[in-house]
mmCIF file of C-alpha atoms and ligand atoms in Angstrom:
data_model
loop_
_atom_site.group_PDB
_atom_site.id
_atom_site.type_symbol
_atom_site.label_atom_id
_atom_site.label_comp_id
_atom_site.label_asym_id
_atom_site.label_seq_id
_atom_site.Cartn_x
_atom_site.Cartn_y
_atom_site.Cartn_z
ATOM 1 C CA UNK A 1241 23.629 9.748 -8.841
ATOM 2 C CA UNK A 1242 24.198 8.549 -5.340
ATOM 3 C CA UNK A 1243 20.986 9.931 -3.864
ATOM 4 C CA UNK A 1244 18.956 7.971 -6.314
ATOM 5 C CA UNK A 1245 20.783 5.145 -5.868
ATOM 6 C CA UNK A 1246 20.837 4.529 -2.428
ATOM 7 C CA UNK A 1247 17.073 5.330 -2.631
ATOM 8 C CA UNK A 1248 16.516 2.351 -4.951
ATOM 9 C CA UNK A 1249 18.197 0.237 -2.845
ATOM 10 C CA UNK A 1250 16.838 0.780 0.217
ATOM 11 C CA UNK A 1251 12.912 0.974 -1.354
ATOM 12 C CA UNK A 1252 13.480 -0.387 -4.830
ATOM 13 C CA UNK A 1253 11.447 -3.824 -5.449
ATOM 14 C CA UNK A 1254 12.338 -6.075 -8.618
ATOM 15 C CA UNK A 1255 9.140 -7.491 -9.924
ATOM 16 C CA UNK A 1256 9.025 -10.618 -12.498
ATOM 17 C CA UNK A 1257 9.625 -9.139 -16.015
ATOM 18 C CA UNK A 1258 12.605 -6.981 -15.113
ATOM 19 C CA UNK A 1259 10.411 -4.603 -13.539
ATOM 20 C CA UNK A 1260 11.614 -2.341 -11.123
ATOM 21 C CA UNK A 1261 9.142 -0.822 -8.585
ATOM 22 C CA UNK A 1262 10.079 2.918 -7.021
ATOM 23 C CA UNK A 1263 6.369 3.691 -6.149
ATOM 24 C CA UNK A 1264 8.033 5.338 -2.432
ATOM 25 C CA UNK A 1265 9.066 7.848 -4.452
ATOM 26 C CA UNK A 1266 8.854 8.168 -8.210
ATOM 27 C CA UNK A 1267 6.382 6.757 -9.495
ATOM 28 C CA UNK A 1268 3.174 6.588 -6.741
ATOM 29 C CA UNK A 1269 4.332 8.821 -4.155
ATOM 30 C CA UNK A 1270 6.670 11.139 -5.441
ATOM 31 C CA UNK A 1271 9.391 12.553 -3.385
ATOM 32 C CA UNK A 1272 9.129 16.322 -3.729
ATOM 33 C CA UNK A 1273 13.335 17.254 -2.751
ATOM 34 C CA UNK A 1274 14.457 14.052 -4.350
ATOM 35 C CA UNK A 1275 13.045 14.886 -7.578
ATOM 36 C CA UNK A 1276 14.093 18.705 -7.297
ATOM 37 C CA UNK A 1277 17.721 17.659 -6.929
ATOM 38 C CA UNK A 1278 16.926 14.987 -9.691
ATOM 39 C CA UNK A 1279 15.948 17.891 -11.778
ATOM 40 C CA UNK A 1280 19.172 19.843 -11.017
ATOM 41 C CA UNK A 1281 21.219 17.191 -11.396
ATOM 42 C CA UNK A 1282 19.857 16.617 -15.302
ATOM 43 C CA UNK A 1283 20.413 20.322 -15.564
ATOM 44 C CA UNK A 1284 24.062 19.867 -15.033
ATOM 45 C CA UNK A 1285 24.692 17.510 -17.212
ATOM 46 C CA UNK A 1286 23.086 18.560 -20.132
ATOM 47 C CA UNK A 1287 24.880 22.087 -19.028
ATOM 48 C CA UNK A 1288 25.902 24.259 -22.239
ATOM 49 C CA UNK A 1289 22.924 22.682 -24.164
ATOM 50 C CA UNK A 1290 20.461 25.142 -25.170
ATOM 51 C CA UNK A 1291 17.430 24.424 -24.795
ATOM 52 C CA UNK A 1292 13.656 25.764 -24.840
ATOM 53 C CA UNK A 1293 11.197 23.050 -23.827
ATOM 54 C CA UNK A 1294 11.300 20.025 -22.157
ATOM 55 C CA UNK A 1295 9.230 17.207 -22.773
ATOM 56 C CA UNK A 1296 7.758 13.958 -21.131
ATOM 57 C CA UNK A 1297 5.245 11.360 -21.088
ATOM 58 C CA UNK A 1298 2.345 11.322 -18.438
ATOM 59 C CA UNK A 1299 1.893 10.353 -15.585
ATOM 60 C CA UNK A 1300 5.534 9.570 -14.044
ATOM 61 C CA UNK A 1301 7.277 11.728 -16.129
ATOM 62 C CA UNK A 1302 5.933 14.552 -15.085
ATOM 63 C CA UNK A 1303 7.321 14.911 -11.740
ATOM 64 C CA UNK A 1304 10.822 15.006 -13.008
ATOM 65 C CA UNK A 1305 10.257 16.499 -15.996
ATOM 66 C CA UNK A 1306 9.181 19.774 -14.081
ATOM 67 C CA UNK A 1307 11.717 20.307 -11.922
ATOM 68 C CA UNK A 1308 14.234 20.015 -14.619
ATOM 69 C CA UNK A 1309 12.002 22.705 -16.650
ATOM 70 C CA UNK A 1310 11.794 24.932 -13.588
ATOM 71 C CA UNK A 1311 15.184 24.398 -12.888
ATOM 72 C CA UNK A 1312 16.068 25.723 -16.671
ATOM 73 C CA UNK A 1313 13.106 28.085 -16.913
ATOM 74 C CA UNK A 1314 11.454 27.292 -19.666
ATOM 75 C CA UNK A 1315 7.984 25.625 -20.366
ATOM 76 C CA UNK A 1316 7.224 21.852 -19.905
ATOM 77 C CA UNK A 1317 4.914 19.889 -21.978
ATOM 78 C CA UNK A 1318 3.530 16.035 -21.173
ATOM 79 C CA UNK A 1319 2.405 14.077 -24.004
ATOM 80 C CA UNK A 1320 -1.022 12.383 -23.107
ATOM 81 C CA UNK A 1321 -1.425 8.695 -22.854
ATOM 82 C CA UNK A 1322 -5.391 8.943 -23.114
ATOM 83 C CA UNK A 1323 -7.591 11.424 -26.055
ATOM 84 C CA UNK A 1324 -9.166 13.715 -23.994
ATOM 85 C CA UNK A 1325 -11.763 15.678 -25.078
ATOM 86 C CA UNK A 1326 -9.918 19.000 -24.459
ATOM 87 C CA UNK A 1327 -7.428 17.939 -27.301
ATOM 88 C CA UNK A 1328 -9.944 20.023 -29.772
ATOM 89 C CA UNK A 1329 -7.192 20.845 -31.837
ATOM 90 C CA UNK A 1330 -4.488 19.675 -34.077
ATOM 91 C CA UNK A 1331 -1.941 17.332 -31.986
ATOM 92 C CA UNK A 1332 0.993 15.226 -32.904
ATOM 93 C CA UNK A 1333 0.008 11.805 -32.421
ATOM 94 C CA UNK A 1334 2.554 8.679 -32.565
ATOM 95 C CA UNK A 1335 2.375 5.033 -31.472
ATOM 96 C CA UNK A 1336 4.379 3.825 -28.614
ATOM 97 C CA UNK A 1337 4.354 0.240 -27.006
ATOM 98 C CA UNK A 1338 4.746 0.140 -22.923
ATOM 99 C CA UNK A 1339 6.863 -1.468 -21.539
ATOM 100 C CA UNK A 1340 4.826 -2.269 -18.001
ATOM 101 C CA UNK A 1341 1.089 -2.343 -19.412
ATOM 102 C CA UNK A 1342 2.234 -4.647 -22.525
ATOM 103 C CA UNK A 1343 0.013 -2.716 -25.054
ATOM 104 C CA UNK A 1344 0.173 -0.114 -27.481
ATOM 105 C CA UNK A 1345 -0.849 3.258 -26.865
ATOM 106 C CA UNK A 1346 -1.051 6.695 -28.642
ATOM 107 C CA UNK A 1347 0.738 9.151 -27.106
ATOM 108 C CA UNK A 1348 -0.343 12.605 -28.154
ATOM 109 C CA UNK A 1349 0.893 16.450 -27.641
ATOM 110 C CA UNK A 1350 -1.342 19.545 -29.051
ATOM 111 C CA UNK A 1351 0.537 21.243 -31.717
ATOM 112 C CA UNK A 1352 0.775 24.523 -30.469
ATOM 113 C CA UNK A 1353 2.793 23.006 -27.436
ATOM 114 C CA UNK A 1354 5.684 22.310 -29.815
ATOM 115 C CA UNK A 1355 6.145 25.382 -31.831
ATOM 116 C CA UNK A 1356 8.661 24.754 -34.277
ATOM 117 C CA UNK A 1357 12.577 25.527 -34.498
ATOM 118 C CA UNK A 1358 13.049 25.200 -30.994
ATOM 119 C CA UNK A 1359 15.281 22.605 -28.924
ATOM 120 C CA UNK A 1360 13.975 20.025 -26.902
ATOM 121 C CA UNK A 1361 15.181 17.941 -23.771
ATOM 122 C CA UNK A 1362 13.407 14.742 -23.600
ATOM 123 C CA UNK A 1363 12.335 13.254 -19.555
ATOM 124 C CA UNK A 1364 11.276 10.765 -18.428
ATOM 125 C CA UNK A 1365 11.165 8.499 -15.264
ATOM 126 C CA UNK A 1366 12.158 4.680 -16.774
ATOM 127 C CA UNK A 1367 14.433 3.854 -19.837
ATOM 128 C CA UNK A 1368 13.596 0.417 -20.873
ATOM 129 C CA UNK A 1369 13.675 -0.473 -24.411
ATOM 130 C CA UNK A 1370 12.990 3.445 -25.672
ATOM 131 C CA UNK A 1371 9.628 3.015 -26.886
ATOM 132 C CA UNK A 1372 8.546 6.187 -24.780
ATOM 133 C CA UNK A 1373 11.626 8.055 -25.627
ATOM 134 C CA UNK A 1374 11.545 7.613 -29.254
ATOM 135 C CA UNK A 1375 7.754 8.061 -29.756
ATOM 136 C CA UNK A 1376 8.702 11.424 -28.001
ATOM 137 C CA UNK A 1377 11.503 12.032 -30.128
ATOM 138 C CA UNK A 1378 9.439 11.543 -33.598
ATOM 139 C CA UNK A 1379 6.732 14.087 -32.190
ATOM 140 C CA UNK A 1380 9.552 16.540 -31.643
ATOM 141 C CA UNK A 1381 11.074 16.326 -35.061
ATOM 142 C CA UNK A 1382 7.074 15.868 -36.904
ATOM 143 C CA UNK A 1383 6.927 19.621 -34.917
ATOM 144 C CA UNK A 1384 9.768 20.321 -36.703
ATOM 145 C CA UNK A 1385 11.746 20.632 -34.126
ATOM 146 C CA UNK A 1386 15.613 19.544 -32.218
ATOM 147 C CA UNK A 1387 15.936 16.862 -29.778
ATOM 148 C CA UNK A 1388 18.893 18.153 -27.969
ATOM 149 C CA UNK A 1389 18.559 14.947 -25.201
ATOM 150 C CA UNK A 1390 17.479 12.782 -23.568
ATOM 151 C CA UNK A 1391 17.650 12.816 -19.823
ATOM 152 C CA UNK A 1392 16.313 9.480 -17.834
ATOM 153 C CA UNK A 1393 16.262 9.287 -14.121
ATOM 154 C CA UNK A 1394 16.349 4.864 -14.051
ATOM 155 C CA UNK A 1395 17.700 3.353 -17.169
ATOM 156 C CA UNK A 1396 18.129 -0.409 -17.217
ATOM 157 C CA UNK A 1397 21.402 -0.832 -19.260
ATOM 158 C CA UNK A 1398 20.857 -4.438 -19.705
ATOM 159 C CA UNK A 1399 17.632 -3.439 -22.342
ATOM 160 C CA UNK A 1400 17.547 -2.253 -25.801
ATOM 161 C CA UNK A 1401 16.299 1.118 -25.196
ATOM 162 C CA UNK A 1402 20.062 2.448 -24.316
ATOM 163 C CA UNK A 1403 21.984 1.495 -27.814
ATOM 164 C CA UNK A 1404 18.532 1.956 -29.790
ATOM 165 C CA UNK A 1405 18.994 6.397 -28.291
ATOM 166 C CA UNK A 1406 22.729 5.956 -28.588
ATOM 167 C CA UNK A 1407 22.649 4.132 -32.274
ATOM 168 C CA UNK A 1408 20.324 7.243 -33.625
ATOM 169 C CA UNK A 1409 22.671 9.715 -32.053
ATOM 170 C CA UNK A 1410 20.583 11.275 -29.464
ATOM 171 C CA UNK A 1411 22.649 12.855 -26.706
ATOM 172 C CA UNK A 1412 21.640 9.988 -23.199
ATOM 173 C CA UNK A 1413 22.209 10.760 -19.573
ATOM 174 C CA UNK A 1414 20.666 8.818 -17.113
ATOM 175 C CA UNK A 1415 20.669 9.467 -13.076
ATOM 176 C CA UNK A 1416 21.010 6.268 -12.057
ATOM 177 C CA UNK A 1417 22.114 3.139 -14.643
ATOM 178 C CA UNK A 1418 20.856 -0.754 -13.583
ATOM 179 C CA UNK A 1419 23.159 -2.868 -14.857
ATOM 180 C CA UNK A 1420 21.051 -6.058 -13.978
ATOM 181 C CA UNK A 1421 17.952 -6.953 -11.554
ATOM 182 C CA UNK A 1422 18.884 -10.573 -11.841
ATOM 183 C CA UNK A 1423 17.594 -13.019 -8.514
ATOM 184 C CA UNK A 1424 15.575 -9.979 -7.055
ATOM 185 C CA UNK A 1425 18.506 -7.569 -6.630
ATOM 186 C CA UNK A 1426 19.369 -4.067 -8.239
ATOM 187 C CA UNK A 1427 23.331 -3.807 -9.395
ATOM 188 C CA UNK A 1428 24.372 -0.186 -10.954
ATOM 189 C CA UNK A 1429 26.388 0.198 -14.157
ATOM 190 C CA UNK A 1430 29.999 0.889 -12.484
HETATM 191 P P1 LIG B 2815 10.058 2.327 -22.864
HETATM 192 O O1 LIG B 2815 9.524 3.195 -23.125
HETATM 193 O O2 LIG B 2815 11.519 2.997 -22.571
HETATM 194 O O3 LIG B 2815 10.419 0.775 -23.171
HETATM 195 O O4 LIG B 2815 10.043 2.262 -21.503
HETATM 196 C C1 LIG B 2815 10.134 2.978 -20.499
HETATM 197 C C2 LIG B 2815 8.736 3.800 -19.922
HETATM 198 O O5 LIG B 2815 7.864 2.339 -19.429
HETATM 199 C C3 LIG B 2815 8.500 4.521 -18.795
HETATM 200 O O6 LIG B 2815 7.816 5.584 -19.443
HETATM 201 C C4 LIG B 2815 7.679 3.894 -17.923
HETATM 202 O O7 LIG B 2815 7.020 4.296 -16.945
HETATM 203 C C5 LIG B 2815 8.045 2.781 -17.735
HETATM 204 N N1 LIG B 2815 8.741 1.455 -17.343
HETATM 205 C C6 LIG B 2815 9.986 0.974 -18.238
HETATM 206 N N2 LIG B 2815 10.370 -0.313 -17.459
HETATM 207 C C7 LIG B 2815 10.304 0.226 -15.695
HETATM 208 C C8 LIG B 2815 10.400 -0.206 -14.606
HETATM 209 O O8 LIG B 2815 11.230 -1.263 -14.318
HETATM 210 N N3 LIG B 2815 9.648 -0.190 -13.551
HETATM 211 C C9 LIG B 2815 8.704 1.248 -13.922
HETATM 212 N N4 LIG B 2815 8.104 1.474 -12.381
HETATM 213 N N5 LIG B 2815 8.315 1.601 -15.113
HETATM 214 C C10 LIG B 2815 9.024 1.128 -16.364
#
């Protein structure tokens, strides 16, 4: 997606450890117009796939998850990373190792928001090692539903997640695929 790639080139900052900082439009400040364009593009990429629900992880997945779900006309559910006193009902929980925080977290979804027998699209802002996406996939499958796709804003194709997700047999689409962050420079897959 050219619009997204251009924003990454204009505003992205490469941090040590192969981390791309895009907090001016995706991870802290959010550009609503770009988020809507990204949601529309994800829906186009999964055209022909029946989708009942979108699942993402708080916090950075919510903007793109919301626009995707809005265009599809289906609910968005976000997995929580911290337990809350509001989670008083049965939950699905999976351990996920955070690439940016370097610690394990339990992602949690109330069972009532993931009914069985649905087709669920997973959405997230970044794909690095695939931990968040595969954790969400395990939750959906525990719930008795099917993961019909994984839609990512920015995938770092040189890390493990891309291969792990394809090896697991999921349909993966990314709006921008980063081939390298070497020498502080963003290069896209062509
Ligand atoms: P994974 O679970 O695929 O290893 O990592 C994806 C998660 O870690 C995303 O939800 C995202 O929040 C965070 N993440 C991974 N790599 C990056 C990155 O380069 N930049 C930012 N901003 N977040 C990242």
